[in-house]
Amino acid sequence: MTSSGAGRGALPASPVDGLRRAVAEAASSLDGTEGASAAVLERPPRPEFGDYSSNVAMLLAPGLKSPPREVAERLKEELQGRLPEILDRVEVAGPGFLNLFLSDSWFSETLESIRAAGDRFGGGFVTPEERERVLVEFVSANPTGPLTVANGRGASVGDSLSRVLEFAGHEVEREFYVNDYGSQVDLFGRSIAAAMKGEEPPEEGYRGDYIRDLAERMNAEGLDSSDVESVTRGGVELVLEQIQATLERFRVRFDHWFSERALQAQGRVDAVLALLEERGHVYSSEGALWLRTARFADDKDRVLRRSSGDLTYFGTDIAYHEDKLNRKFDRMINVLGADHHGYVGRIKSAVEALGGRREQLEPIIMQLVHVVERGERSQMSKRKGEFVTLDDLIDDIGVDAARFFMLQRSSDTPLDLDLDLARKQSQDNPVYYVQYAHARIAGILRTAGQERLERARTAELAGLRLSLEPAERALIKRLLELPEEVLEAAERRAPHRLTAYGHQVASDFHVFYRDCRVVGAESTELEDFRLCLCETARRVIARSLDLLGVEAPERM
């Protein structure tokens, strides 16, 4: 797999890695090279095809000038000789697949290794050499109104991605860029001032109940509506306080709140434009100031300052990104709205013009989110005052459902958030389904009692000789997938993977609970094993939910 970001971490050694290595070594013993070391080892779609399957024989066949099935038979003999205690049997299937059926002792040892890793299981795989300082900038909504559901999607993705990167082993800082300067903020202030006087807002101004509420507060505080600058500043402060409170409620925190107004006040924008001009990247044409972004693979040059003398948003953003570069981040991830597609090329070019590397900046473009109720979509426009706020959504379905549903789809895919489904307290609701599995496990462990649990925790699982049920084997194999899922979520900037994974773990646990008696199992050893399996499953589900910013309840 090609990494989309920070270097691919080397996952901690696991039982599956041991199997993969054994297959590669067996393959190398046939062709005398390391060429088969990348052979795939994966879970087949049905258990009758084995616990794991490999295509390595088909990769080797051309070089060995032998039919794939013949190569597979030779590999079968080699593997059975190398792993007599691990393999129950090996079967050759289809055009030359190797299907590996593992012994019950392998599953016992595997559960022991997961249990021994404790809360570290699944993360911390980034080596010191691969560890990066990462800045994740997200939400960054204009402080001209409450956060909307669309902002909530960016908050969910940015925060969950930050959690995943931290768990993987990177050093992560979270930042909100406060757009408290410019024409939209001025228009916002003039809209409040008009409402304070009972007048209509200016053309293209801001409307809605929240503008009237702000106007009432300004009037109550005795502000002069003709002092538009003070009104604007007061309105921005009040909205920003509300934004901060909403995000805290949504379990999103930031290390930095970076003010665009402060950037302007410090003269940083003019200083950066002067720097770019000194480097020969800036020129004047038709009364405007341009950056030679086409020199850096953008499709055309871009305006920094209009002929009117006003800075473009792009001009200010360059100064902001110079500040990021000066803070020596290895990676700068920007979670952006769906209307920012045209922004990507120009800001990457600006980073290059400033002396940074194009790949240092990673934009993630969020697609639209639609709130759906009774099959109908809500239309949203902050300017017109017609939108669903993030607070409204939290009041309706709660933080857990809001975050889980926001993260169910890849950020590059439009999302329909079904309120009717999110409100359900049933297994049709995916977040309820996963949380219920965690609560059910917690209930089993309470029933067992602390004394019984302590005895199970001291049991040597690797030494047990048990005959395991298919549901037990399936659940253990699913738990083993957590490190790879975290790795993929980190590298692909895809925290949505963990919603699917959490649901799969919950599903496998529910089948296990249906098929396998835990408390009161037929032997003490089996009860020890199943209690430990329950505890490990609970820990994996809790970790998956935590990376999504969702709580793992003990009772439901």
Coordinates of C-alpha atoms in Angstrom, one line a residue:
M1 CA 0.0 0.0 0.0
T2 CA 1.2 3.5 -0.8
S3 CA 1.1 5.8 2.2
S4 CA -1.0 8.9 1.7
G5 CA 0.8 10.7 4.6
A6 CA 3.2 10.0 7.3
G7 CA 5.5 7.0 6.8
R8 CA 4.0 3.6 7.2
G9 CA 4.7 2.3 10.7
A10 CA 5.9 -1.1 11.4
L11 CA 3.2 -2.9 13.3
P12 CA 4.3 -4.6 16.5
A13 CA 4.9 -8.3 16.1
S14 CA 1.7 -10.3 16.2
P15 CA 0.7 -13.9 15.7
V16 CA -0.5 -13.0 12.2
D17 CA 2.9 -11.4 11.4
G18 CA 4.4 -14.7 12.5
L19 CA 2.2 -16.6 10.1
R20 CA 2.9 -14.2 7.3
R21 CA 6.6 -14.5 7.9
A22 CA 6.4 -18.3 7.9
V23 CA 4.6 -18.3 4.6
A24 CA 7.2 -15.9 3.1
E25 CA 10.1 -18.1 4.4
A26 CA 8.5 -21.2 3.0
A27 CA 8.1 -19.5 -0.4
S28 CA 11.7 -18.3 -0.3
S29 CA 12.9 -21.9 0.4
L30 CA 11.3 -22.9 -3.0
D31 CA 12.6 -20.1 -5.2
G32 CA 15.7 -19.0 -3.2
T33 CA 14.7 -15.3 -3.1
E34 CA 12.9 -12.9 -0.9
G35 CA 10.6 -12.1 -3.7
A36 CA 7.5 -13.7 -2.1
S37 CA 7.8 -11.7 1.1
A38 CA 5.0 -9.4 0.1
A39 CA 2.5 -12.3 -0.4
V40 CA -0.9 -11.6 0.8
L41 CA -2.3 -13.3 3.9
E42 CA -5.9 -12.5 4.5
R43 CA -9.1 -13.8 6.0
P44 CA -11.2 -15.7 3.5
P45 CA -14.8 -14.8 3.1
R46 CA -16.1 -18.1 4.7
P47 CA -14.6 -20.1 7.6
E48 CA -14.7 -23.4 5.6
F49 CA -11.9 -21.8 3.4
G50 CA -9.6 -21.6 6.5
D51 CA -8.6 -19.1 9.1
Y52 CA -6.2 -17.4 6.7
S53 CA -5.5 -17.8 3.0
S54 CA -2.5 -16.9 0.8
N55 CA -2.0 -16.4 -3.0
V56 CA 1.7 -16.9 -2.7
A57 CA 1.8 -20.0 -4.9
M58 CA 0.3 -18.1 -7.8
L59 CA 3.0 -15.4 -7.4
L60 CA 5.8 -18.0 -7.4
A61 CA 4.4 -20.2 -10.3
P62 CA 5.8 -18.2 -13.3
G63 CA 9.3 -18.0 -11.8
L64 CA 9.3 -21.7 -10.9
K65 CA 7.8 -22.6 -14.3
S66 CA 5.3 -24.9 -12.5
P67 CA 1.5 -24.9 -12.3
P68 CA 0.2 -22.9 -9.2
R69 CA -1.5 -25.9 -7.7
E70 CA 1.7 -27.9 -7.8
V71 CA 3.6 -25.0 -6.2
A72 CA 0.9 -24.8 -3.6
E73 CA 1.2 -28.5 -2.7
R74 CA 5.0 -28.0 -2.2
L75 CA 4.3 -25.0 0.0
K76 CA 1.7 -27.0 2.0
E77 CA 4.3 -29.7 2.8
E78 CA 6.9 -27.0 3.7
L79 CA 4.5 -25.1 6.0
Q80 CA 3.3 -28.3 7.8
G81 CA 6.9 -29.1 8.5
R82 CA 7.7 -25.7 9.8
L83 CA 4.6 -25.1 11.9
P84 CA 3.4 -28.5 13.2
E85 CA 2.0 -27.1 16.5
I86 CA 0.3 -24.0 14.9
L87 CA -1.3 -25.5 11.9
D88 CA -4.2 -27.9 12.2
R89 CA -4.0 -28.5 8.5
V90 CA -3.4 -26.8 5.2
E91 CA -5.6 -27.2 2.1
V92 CA -4.9 -26.3 -1.5
A93 CA -8.0 -24.7 -3.2
G94 CA -9.0 -23.3 -6.5
P95 CA -6.2 -22.2 -8.9
G96 CA -3.6 -22.5 -6.1
F97 CA -4.7 -20.8 -2.9
L98 CA -3.3 -22.0 0.3
N99 CA -5.9 -22.2 3.1
L100 CA -4.5 -22.3 6.6
F101 CA -6.5 -23.9 9.4
L102 CA -5.0 -23.0 12.8
S103 CA -4.9 -25.0 15.9
D104 CA -6.9 -24.2 19.1
S105 CA -3.6 -23.6 20.9
W106 CA -2.7 -20.9 18.4
F107 CA -5.9 -19.0 19.3
S108 CA -5.2 -19.4 23.1
E109 CA -1.7 -18.0 22.6
T110 CA -3.0 -15.2 20.5
L111 CA -5.6 -14.2 23.1
E112 CA -2.8 -14.2 25.7
S113 CA -0.6 -11.9 23.5
I114 CA -3.5 -9.4 23.0
R115 CA -4.3 -9.4 26.7
A116 CA -0.6 -8.9 27.6
A117 CA -0.5 -5.8 25.4
G118 CA -3.3 -4.2 27.5
D119 CA -4.3 -0.7 26.5
R120 CA -1.4 -0.4 24.2
F121 CA -2.9 -3.0 21.8
G122 CA -3.6 -1.6 18.4
G123 CA -1.4 1.6 18.7
G124 CA 2.0 3.0 19.2
F125 CA 3.4 1.4 16.0
V126 CA 5.1 4.5 14.7
T127 CA 8.9 4.2 15.2
P128 CA 10.9 7.2 16.5
E129 CA 12.2 7.7 13.0
E130 CA 8.7 7.8 11.5
R131 CA 7.2 10.0 14.3
E132 CA 6.0 13.3 13.0
R133 CA 4.9 16.6 14.4
V134 CA 1.4 17.0 12.9
L135 CA -0.8 20.1 12.9
V136 CA -4.5 19.3 12.3
E137 CA -6.4 22.5 11.5
F138 CA -10.2 21.9 11.4
V139 CA -13.6 23.5 11.8
S140 CA -12.2 27.0 11.4
A141 CA -15.7 28.3 10.9
N142 CA -16.3 32.0 10.4
P143 CA -17.4 33.4 13.7
T144 CA -20.5 34.9 12.1
G145 CA -23.0 32.4 13.5
P146 CA -23.5 29.2 15.4
L147 CA -21.8 26.0 14.3
T148 CA -23.9 24.1 11.8
V149 CA -24.2 20.3 11.1
A150 CA -21.7 20.8 8.3
N151 CA -19.2 22.2 10.8
G152 CA -20.0 19.2 13.0
R153 CA -18.8 16.8 10.3
G154 CA -15.5 18.7 10.0
A155 CA -15.2 18.6 13.8
S156 CA -15.8 14.9 14.0
V157 CA -13.3 14.0 11.3
G158 CA -10.6 16.4 12.5
D159 CA -10.9 15.3 16.1
S160 CA -11.1 11.6 15.4
L161 CA -8.2 11.8 13.0
S162 CA -6.1 13.6 15.6
R163 CA -7.0 10.8 18.1
V164 CA -6.0 8.1 15.6
L165 CA -2.7 9.8 14.8
E166 CA -1.8 10.2 18.4
F167 CA -2.7 6.6 19.2
A168 CA -0.5 5.6 16.3
G169 CA 2.4 7.4 17.9
H170 CA 2.6 10.8 16.2
E171 CA 2.8 14.2 18.1
V172 CA -0.4 16.0 17.2
E173 CA -1.6 19.6 17.8
R174 CA -5.1 20.8 17.0
E175 CA -5.8 24.3 15.7
F176 CA -8.9 26.4 15.0
Y177 CA -8.2 29.3 12.6
V178 CA -10.5 32.1 13.6
N179 CA -11.6 34.1 10.5
D180 CA -12.3 37.3 12.5
Y181 CA -11.2 39.7 9.8
G182 CA -12.4 40.7 6.4
S183 CA -15.5 41.5 4.4
Q184 CA -17.7 38.7 5.8
V185 CA -17.0 39.7 9.3
D186 CA -17.7 43.4 8.5
L187 CA -21.0 42.4 6.9
F188 CA -21.8 40.4 10.0
G189 CA -21.3 43.4 12.2
R190 CA -23.3 45.7 10.0
S191 CA -26.2 43.1 10.0
I192 CA -26.2 43.1 13.9
A193 CA -26.1 47.0 13.9
A194 CA -29.1 47.1 11.6
A195 CA -31.0 44.7 13.7
M196 CA -30.2 46.8 16.8
K197 CA -32.0 49.7 15.1
G198 CA -34.9 47.5 13.9
E199 CA -33.8 47.8 10.3
E200 CA -33.3 45.3 7.5
P201 CA -29.7 44.0 7.1
P202 CA -27.6 45.2 4.2
E203 CA -27.8 43.4 0.9
E204 CA -26.3 39.9 1.2
G205 CA -26.2 40.4 5.0
Y206 CA -26.9 37.9 7.8
R207 CA -30.4 37.2 8.9
G208 CA -32.2 34.9 11.3
D209 CA -33.1 34.7 15.0
Y210 CA -29.5 34.5 16.1
I211 CA -28.8 37.9 14.6
R212 CA -31.8 39.4 16.5
D213 CA -30.6 37.7 19.7
L214 CA -27.2 39.2 19.3
A215 CA -28.7 42.6 18.6
E216 CA -30.8 42.4 21.8
R217 CA -27.7 41.5 23.8
M218 CA -25.8 44.5 22.3
N219 CA -28.7 46.8 23.1
A220 CA -28.9 45.5 26.6
E221 CA -25.2 46.1 27.1
G222 CA -25.7 49.7 26.0
L223 CA -23.6 49.5 22.8
D224 CA -24.0 52.2 20.3
S225 CA -25.3 50.7 17.0
S226 CA -23.5 53.4 15.1
D227 CA -20.2 52.2 16.4
V228 CA -20.1 49.3 13.9
E229 CA -16.5 48.3 14.8
S230 CA -17.4 47.8 18.5
V231 CA -20.6 45.9 17.5
T232 CA -18.7 43.7 15.1
R233 CA -16.0 42.9 17.7
G234 CA -18.7 42.2 20.4
G235 CA -20.6 40.0 18.0
V236 CA -17.5 38.0 17.1
E237 CA -16.6 37.5 20.8
L238 CA -20.1 36.3 21.6
V239 CA -20.3 33.9 18.7
L240 CA -16.8 32.6 19.4
E241 CA -17.8 31.9 23.0
Q242 CA -20.8 29.9 21.7
I243 CA -18.6 28.0 19.2
Q244 CA -16.1 27.1 22.0
A245 CA -18.9 25.9 24.3
T246 CA -20.5 23.8 21.5
L247 CA -17.2 22.1 20.6
E248 CA -16.4 21.4 24.2
R249 CA -19.8 19.8 24.4
F250 CA -19.0 17.8 21.3
R251 CA -15.8 16.5 23.0
V252 CA -13.6 18.4 20.7
R253 CA -10.6 20.4 22.1
F254 CA -8.1 22.6 20.5
D255 CA -4.5 23.4 21.5
H256 CA -4.5 26.7 19.6
W257 CA -7.1 29.3 18.6
F258 CA -5.3 31.3 15.9
S259 CA -6.8 34.8 15.1
E260 CA -6.7 36.2 11.6
R261 CA -7.2 39.7 13.0
A262 CA -4.0 39.3 15.1
L263 CA -2.1 38.2 12.0
Q264 CA -3.2 41.4 10.3
A265 CA -2.5 43.6 13.3
Q266 CA 1.1 42.3 13.6
G267 CA 1.8 43.2 10.0
R268 CA 2.5 39.5 9.2
V269 CA 0.6 39.6 5.9
D270 CA 2.5 42.5 4.5
A271 CA 5.8 40.9 5.6
V272 CA 5.0 37.7 3.8
L273 CA 4.0 39.5 0.6
A274 CA 7.3 41.4 0.8
L275 CA 9.2 38.1 1.2
L276 CA 7.5 36.6 -1.8
E277 CA 8.2 39.7 -3.8
E278 CA 11.9 39.5 -2.8
R279 CA 12.0 36.0 -4.1
G280 CA 10.6 37.0 -7.4
H281 CA 7.3 35.1 -7.0
V282 CA 5.0 38.3 -7.0
Y283 CA 4.2 40.7 -9.9
S284 CA 1.7 43.4 -10.6
S285 CA -0.8 43.4 -13.5
E286 CA -4.0 45.4 -14.2
G287 CA -3.6 47.1 -10.8
A288 CA -3.6 43.9 -8.9
L289 CA -0.9 41.9 -7.1
W290 CA -0.4 38.3 -8.2
L291 CA 1.5 35.3 -7.0
R292 CA 3.2 33.1 -9.6
T293 CA 1.4 29.9 -8.5
A294 CA 1.5 28.5 -12.0
R295 CA 5.3 28.2 -11.5
F296 CA 4.5 25.7 -8.7
A297 CA 2.1 23.4 -10.6
D298 CA -1.1 25.4 -10.0
D299 CA -3.3 25.8 -13.2
K300 CA -2.9 29.6 -13.2
D301 CA -1.5 32.5 -11.2
R302 CA -3.6 33.9 -8.3
V303 CA -4.5 37.3 -7.1
L304 CA -3.1 38.4 -3.7
R305 CA -4.4 42.0 -3.6
R306 CA -7.2 43.3 -5.8
S307 CA -7.0 46.5 -7.8
S308 CA -9.2 48.0 -5.1
G309 CA -6.4 47.5 -2.6
D310 CA -8.3 44.8 -0.7
L311 CA -6.5 41.5 0.2
T312 CA -7.9 38.3 -1.1
Y313 CA -8.5 35.4 1.4
F314 CA -5.7 33.7 -0.3
G315 CA -3.3 36.5 0.5
T316 CA -4.1 36.2 4.2
D317 CA -4.0 32.4 4.2
I318 CA -0.4 32.5 2.8
A319 CA 0.7 34.4 5.9
Y320 CA -1.1 31.9 8.1
H321 CA 0.6 29.0 6.4
E322 CA 4.0 30.7 6.7
D323 CA 3.4 30.8 10.5
K324 CA 2.7 27.0 10.4
L325 CA 5.9 26.4 8.5
N326 CA 7.8 28.5 11.0
R327 CA 6.5 26.3 13.8
K328 CA 8.3 23.4 12.2
F329 CA 5.5 20.9 11.7
D330 CA 6.4 17.9 9.6
R331 CA 2.8 17.6 8.4
M332 CA 0.0 20.2 8.1
I333 CA -3.4 18.7 7.7
N334 CA -6.3 21.1 6.7
V335 CA -9.8 19.8 7.0
L336 CA -11.8 21.9 4.6
G337 CA -15.3 22.4 3.4
A338 CA -16.8 21.1 0.2
D339 CA -16.4 24.5 -1.5
H340 CA -12.6 24.5 -1.2
H341 CA -11.7 22.2 -4.1
G342 CA -10.2 25.1 -6.1
Y343 CA -8.2 26.2 -3.0
V344 CA -5.9 23.1 -2.9
G345 CA -3.6 23.7 -5.8
R346 CA -3.0 27.4 -5.0
I347 CA -2.2 26.9 -1.3
K348 CA 0.1 24.0 -2.0
S349 CA 1.9 26.3 -4.5
A350 CA 2.1 29.0 -1.9
V351 CA 3.7 26.6 0.6
E352 CA 6.3 25.8 -2.0
A353 CA 6.9 29.5 -2.8
L354 CA 7.5 30.0 1.0
G355 CA 10.2 27.3 0.9
G356 CA 8.1 24.4 2.2
R357 CA 7.5 21.0 0.6
R358 CA 4.3 20.6 -1.3
E359 CA 3.6 17.3 0.4
Q360 CA 3.8 18.9 3.8
L361 CA 0.3 20.3 3.3
E362 CA -2.5 17.7 3.2
P363 CA -5.9 19.1 2.5
I364 CA -8.9 16.9 3.3
I365 CA -12.0 18.1 1.5
M366 CA -15.3 17.4 3.4
Q367 CA -18.3 16.6 1.2
L368 CA -21.7 17.9 2.1
V369 CA -23.8 16.6 5.0
H370 CA -27.6 16.5 4.8
V371 CA -29.9 16.2 7.7
V372 CA -32.7 13.8 6.7
E373 CA -36.0 13.4 8.6
R374 CA -38.9 11.3 7.4
G375 CA -37.1 11.0 4.1
E376 CA -36.8 14.8 3.6
R377 CA -33.6 16.7 3.5
S378 CA -33.2 20.0 5.4
Q379 CA -31.8 23.0 3.4
M380 CA -29.2 25.0 5.1
S381 CA -27.9 28.6 4.6
K382 CA -26.2 30.5 7.4
R383 CA -26.5 33.8 5.5
K384 CA -30.3 33.4 5.4
G385 CA -30.5 32.1 9.0
E386 CA -31.9 28.8 7.7
F387 CA -29.7 26.0 9.1
V388 CA -29.6 23.2 11.6
T389 CA -27.1 24.0 14.4
L390 CA -24.8 21.5 15.8
D391 CA -26.3 22.2 19.2
D392 CA -29.7 21.4 17.8
L393 CA -28.4 18.1 16.5
I394 CA -26.8 17.2 19.9
D395 CA -30.0 18.1 21.7
D396 CA -31.9 15.8 19.4
I397 CA -29.8 12.7 19.1
G398 CA -26.9 13.2 21.6
V399 CA -23.2 13.5 21.1
D400 CA -22.5 9.8 20.6
A401 CA -25.0 9.3 17.8
A402 CA -24.0 12.6 16.2
R403 CA -20.3 11.8 16.1
F404 CA -20.7 8.2 15.1
F405 CA -23.1 9.0 12.2
M406 CA -20.9 11.9 11.1
L407 CA -18.0 9.4 10.8
Q408 CA -19.8 6.6 9.1
R409 CA -18.8 7.6 5.6
S410 CA -15.5 8.7 4.1
S411 CA -15.1 12.4 4.2
D412 CA -15.0 12.6 0.4
T413 CA -18.5 11.1 0.2
P414 CA -21.7 13.1 0.7
L415 CA -23.5 12.1 3.9
D416 CA -27.2 11.8 4.7
L417 CA -27.7 11.9 8.5
D418 CA -30.9 10.0 9.2
L419 CA -32.4 11.5 12.3
D420 CA -35.1 8.9 12.6
L421 CA -32.5 6.1 12.7
A422 CA -30.2 8.0 15.0
R423 CA -32.9 8.4 17.5
K424 CA -33.7 4.7 17.7
Q425 CA -32.6 2.8 20.8
S426 CA -32.4 -0.5 19.0
Q427 CA -29.9 -2.6 17.2
D428 CA -30.9 -1.0 13.9
N429 CA -29.0 2.1 15.1
P430 CA -25.3 1.3 14.5
V431 CA -23.9 3.3 17.4
Y432 CA -26.4 1.8 19.8
Y433 CA -25.5 -1.7 18.5
V434 CA -21.8 -1.2 19.2
Q435 CA -22.3 0.5 22.6
Y436 CA -24.8 -2.3 23.6
A437 CA -22.1 -4.9 22.9
H438 CA -19.8 -3.0 25.3
A439 CA -22.5 -2.7 28.0
R440 CA -23.4 -6.4 27.6
I441 CA -19.8 -7.4 28.2
A442 CA -19.6 -5.1 31.2
G443 CA -22.8 -6.9 32.5
I444 CA -21.2 -10.3 32.1
L445 CA -18.1 -9.2 34.0
R446 CA -20.2 -7.8 36.8
T447 CA -22.1 -11.1 37.0
A448 CA -18.9 -13.0 37.2
G449 CA -17.7 -10.9 40.1
Q450 CA -14.4 -9.3 40.9
E451 CA -12.9 -12.4 42.7
R452 CA -13.7 -14.7 39.7
L453 CA -12.3 -12.1 37.3
E454 CA -9.1 -11.8 39.2
R455 CA -8.6 -15.6 39.0
A456 CA -9.3 -15.6 35.2
R457 CA -6.8 -12.7 34.8
T458 CA -4.0 -14.8 36.3
A459 CA -4.7 -17.9 34.2
E460 CA -2.1 -18.9 31.7
L461 CA -4.1 -19.0 28.5
A462 CA -1.2 -20.1 26.4
G463 CA -1.0 -23.3 28.3
L464 CA -4.7 -24.2 28.0
R465 CA -5.8 -27.2 25.9
L466 CA -9.3 -26.3 24.8
S467 CA -11.6 -27.2 22.0
L468 CA -12.8 -23.8 20.8
E469 CA -16.1 -23.0 19.1
P470 CA -16.1 -21.3 15.7
A471 CA -17.6 -18.1 17.3
E472 CA -14.6 -17.9 19.7
R473 CA -12.1 -18.3 16.8
A474 CA -13.9 -15.7 14.7
L475 CA -14.0 -13.1 17.5
I476 CA -10.3 -13.5 18.2
K477 CA -9.4 -13.1 14.6
R478 CA -11.5 -9.9 14.5
L479 CA -9.8 -8.5 17.6
L480 CA -6.4 -9.1 15.9
E481 CA -7.4 -6.7 13.1
L482 CA -7.4 -3.6 15.4
P483 CA -3.7 -2.7 14.7
E484 CA -4.1 -2.9 11.0
E485 CA -7.4 -0.9 11.1
V486 CA -5.7 1.9 13.2
L487 CA -2.8 1.9 10.8
E488 CA -5.0 2.2 7.7
A489 CA -7.1 4.9 9.4
A490 CA -4.0 6.9 10.2
E491 CA -2.3 6.5 6.8
R492 CA -5.4 7.0 4.7
R493 CA -6.7 9.8 6.9
A494 CA -9.8 7.6 7.2
P495 CA -11.2 7.5 10.7
H496 CA -14.5 6.3 9.3
R497 CA -13.0 2.8 9.0
L498 CA -13.3 2.5 12.8
T499 CA -17.1 2.8 12.7
A500 CA -17.3 -0.3 10.5
Y501 CA -14.6 -2.1 12.5
G502 CA -16.4 -1.4 15.8
H503 CA -19.6 -2.7 14.3
Q504 CA -17.9 -5.9 13.1
V505 CA -16.4 -6.6 16.5
A506 CA -19.8 -6.0 18.1
S507 CA -21.4 -8.4 15.6
D508 CA -18.8 -11.1 16.3
F509 CA -19.2 -10.7 20.0
H510 CA -23.0 -11.0 19.8
V511 CA -22.6 -14.3 17.9
F512 CA -20.1 -15.5 20.5
Y513 CA -22.5 -14.6 23.3
R514 CA -25.3 -16.5 21.6
D515 CA -23.2 -19.6 21.0
C516 CA -20.9 -19.7 24.1
R517 CA -21.8 -19.8 27.7
V518 CA -19.4 -17.6 29.7
V519 CA -20.2 -17.6 33.4
G520 CA -20.9 -21.2 34.3
A521 CA -19.0 -22.7 31.3
E522 CA -18.5 -26.5 31.5
S523 CA -15.0 -26.2 33.0
T524 CA -13.0 -23.7 35.0
E525 CA -10.4 -23.4 32.3
L526 CA -13.0 -22.7 29.6
E527 CA -14.7 -20.1 31.9
D528 CA -11.2 -18.5 32.4
F529 CA -10.7 -18.3 28.7
R530 CA -14.1 -16.9 27.9
L531 CA -13.9 -14.3 30.6
C532 CA -10.6 -13.1 29.3
L533 CA -12.0 -13.1 25.8
C534 CA -14.9 -10.9 27.0
E535 CA -12.5 -8.5 28.7
T536 CA -10.3 -8.2 25.7
A537 CA -13.3 -7.6 23.4
R538 CA -14.6 -5.0 25.8
R539 CA -11.2 -3.2 25.7
V540 CA -11.1 -3.3 21.8
I541 CA -14.6 -2.0 21.5
A542 CA -13.9 0.8 24.0
R543 CA -10.7 1.7 22.1
S544 CA -12.6 1.8 18.8
L545 CA -15.3 4.1 20.3
D546 CA -12.8 6.3 22.0
L547 CA -10.9 7.0 18.7
L548 CA -14.3 8.1 17.3
G549 CA -14.9 10.3 20.3
V550 CA -17.9 8.1 21.4
E551 CA -18.4 6.9 24.9
A552 CA -18.4 3.2 25.9
P553 CA -21.2 2.8 28.5
E554 CA -21.1 0.2 31.2
R555 CA -24.9 0.0 31.3
M556 CA -27.7 0.7 28.8

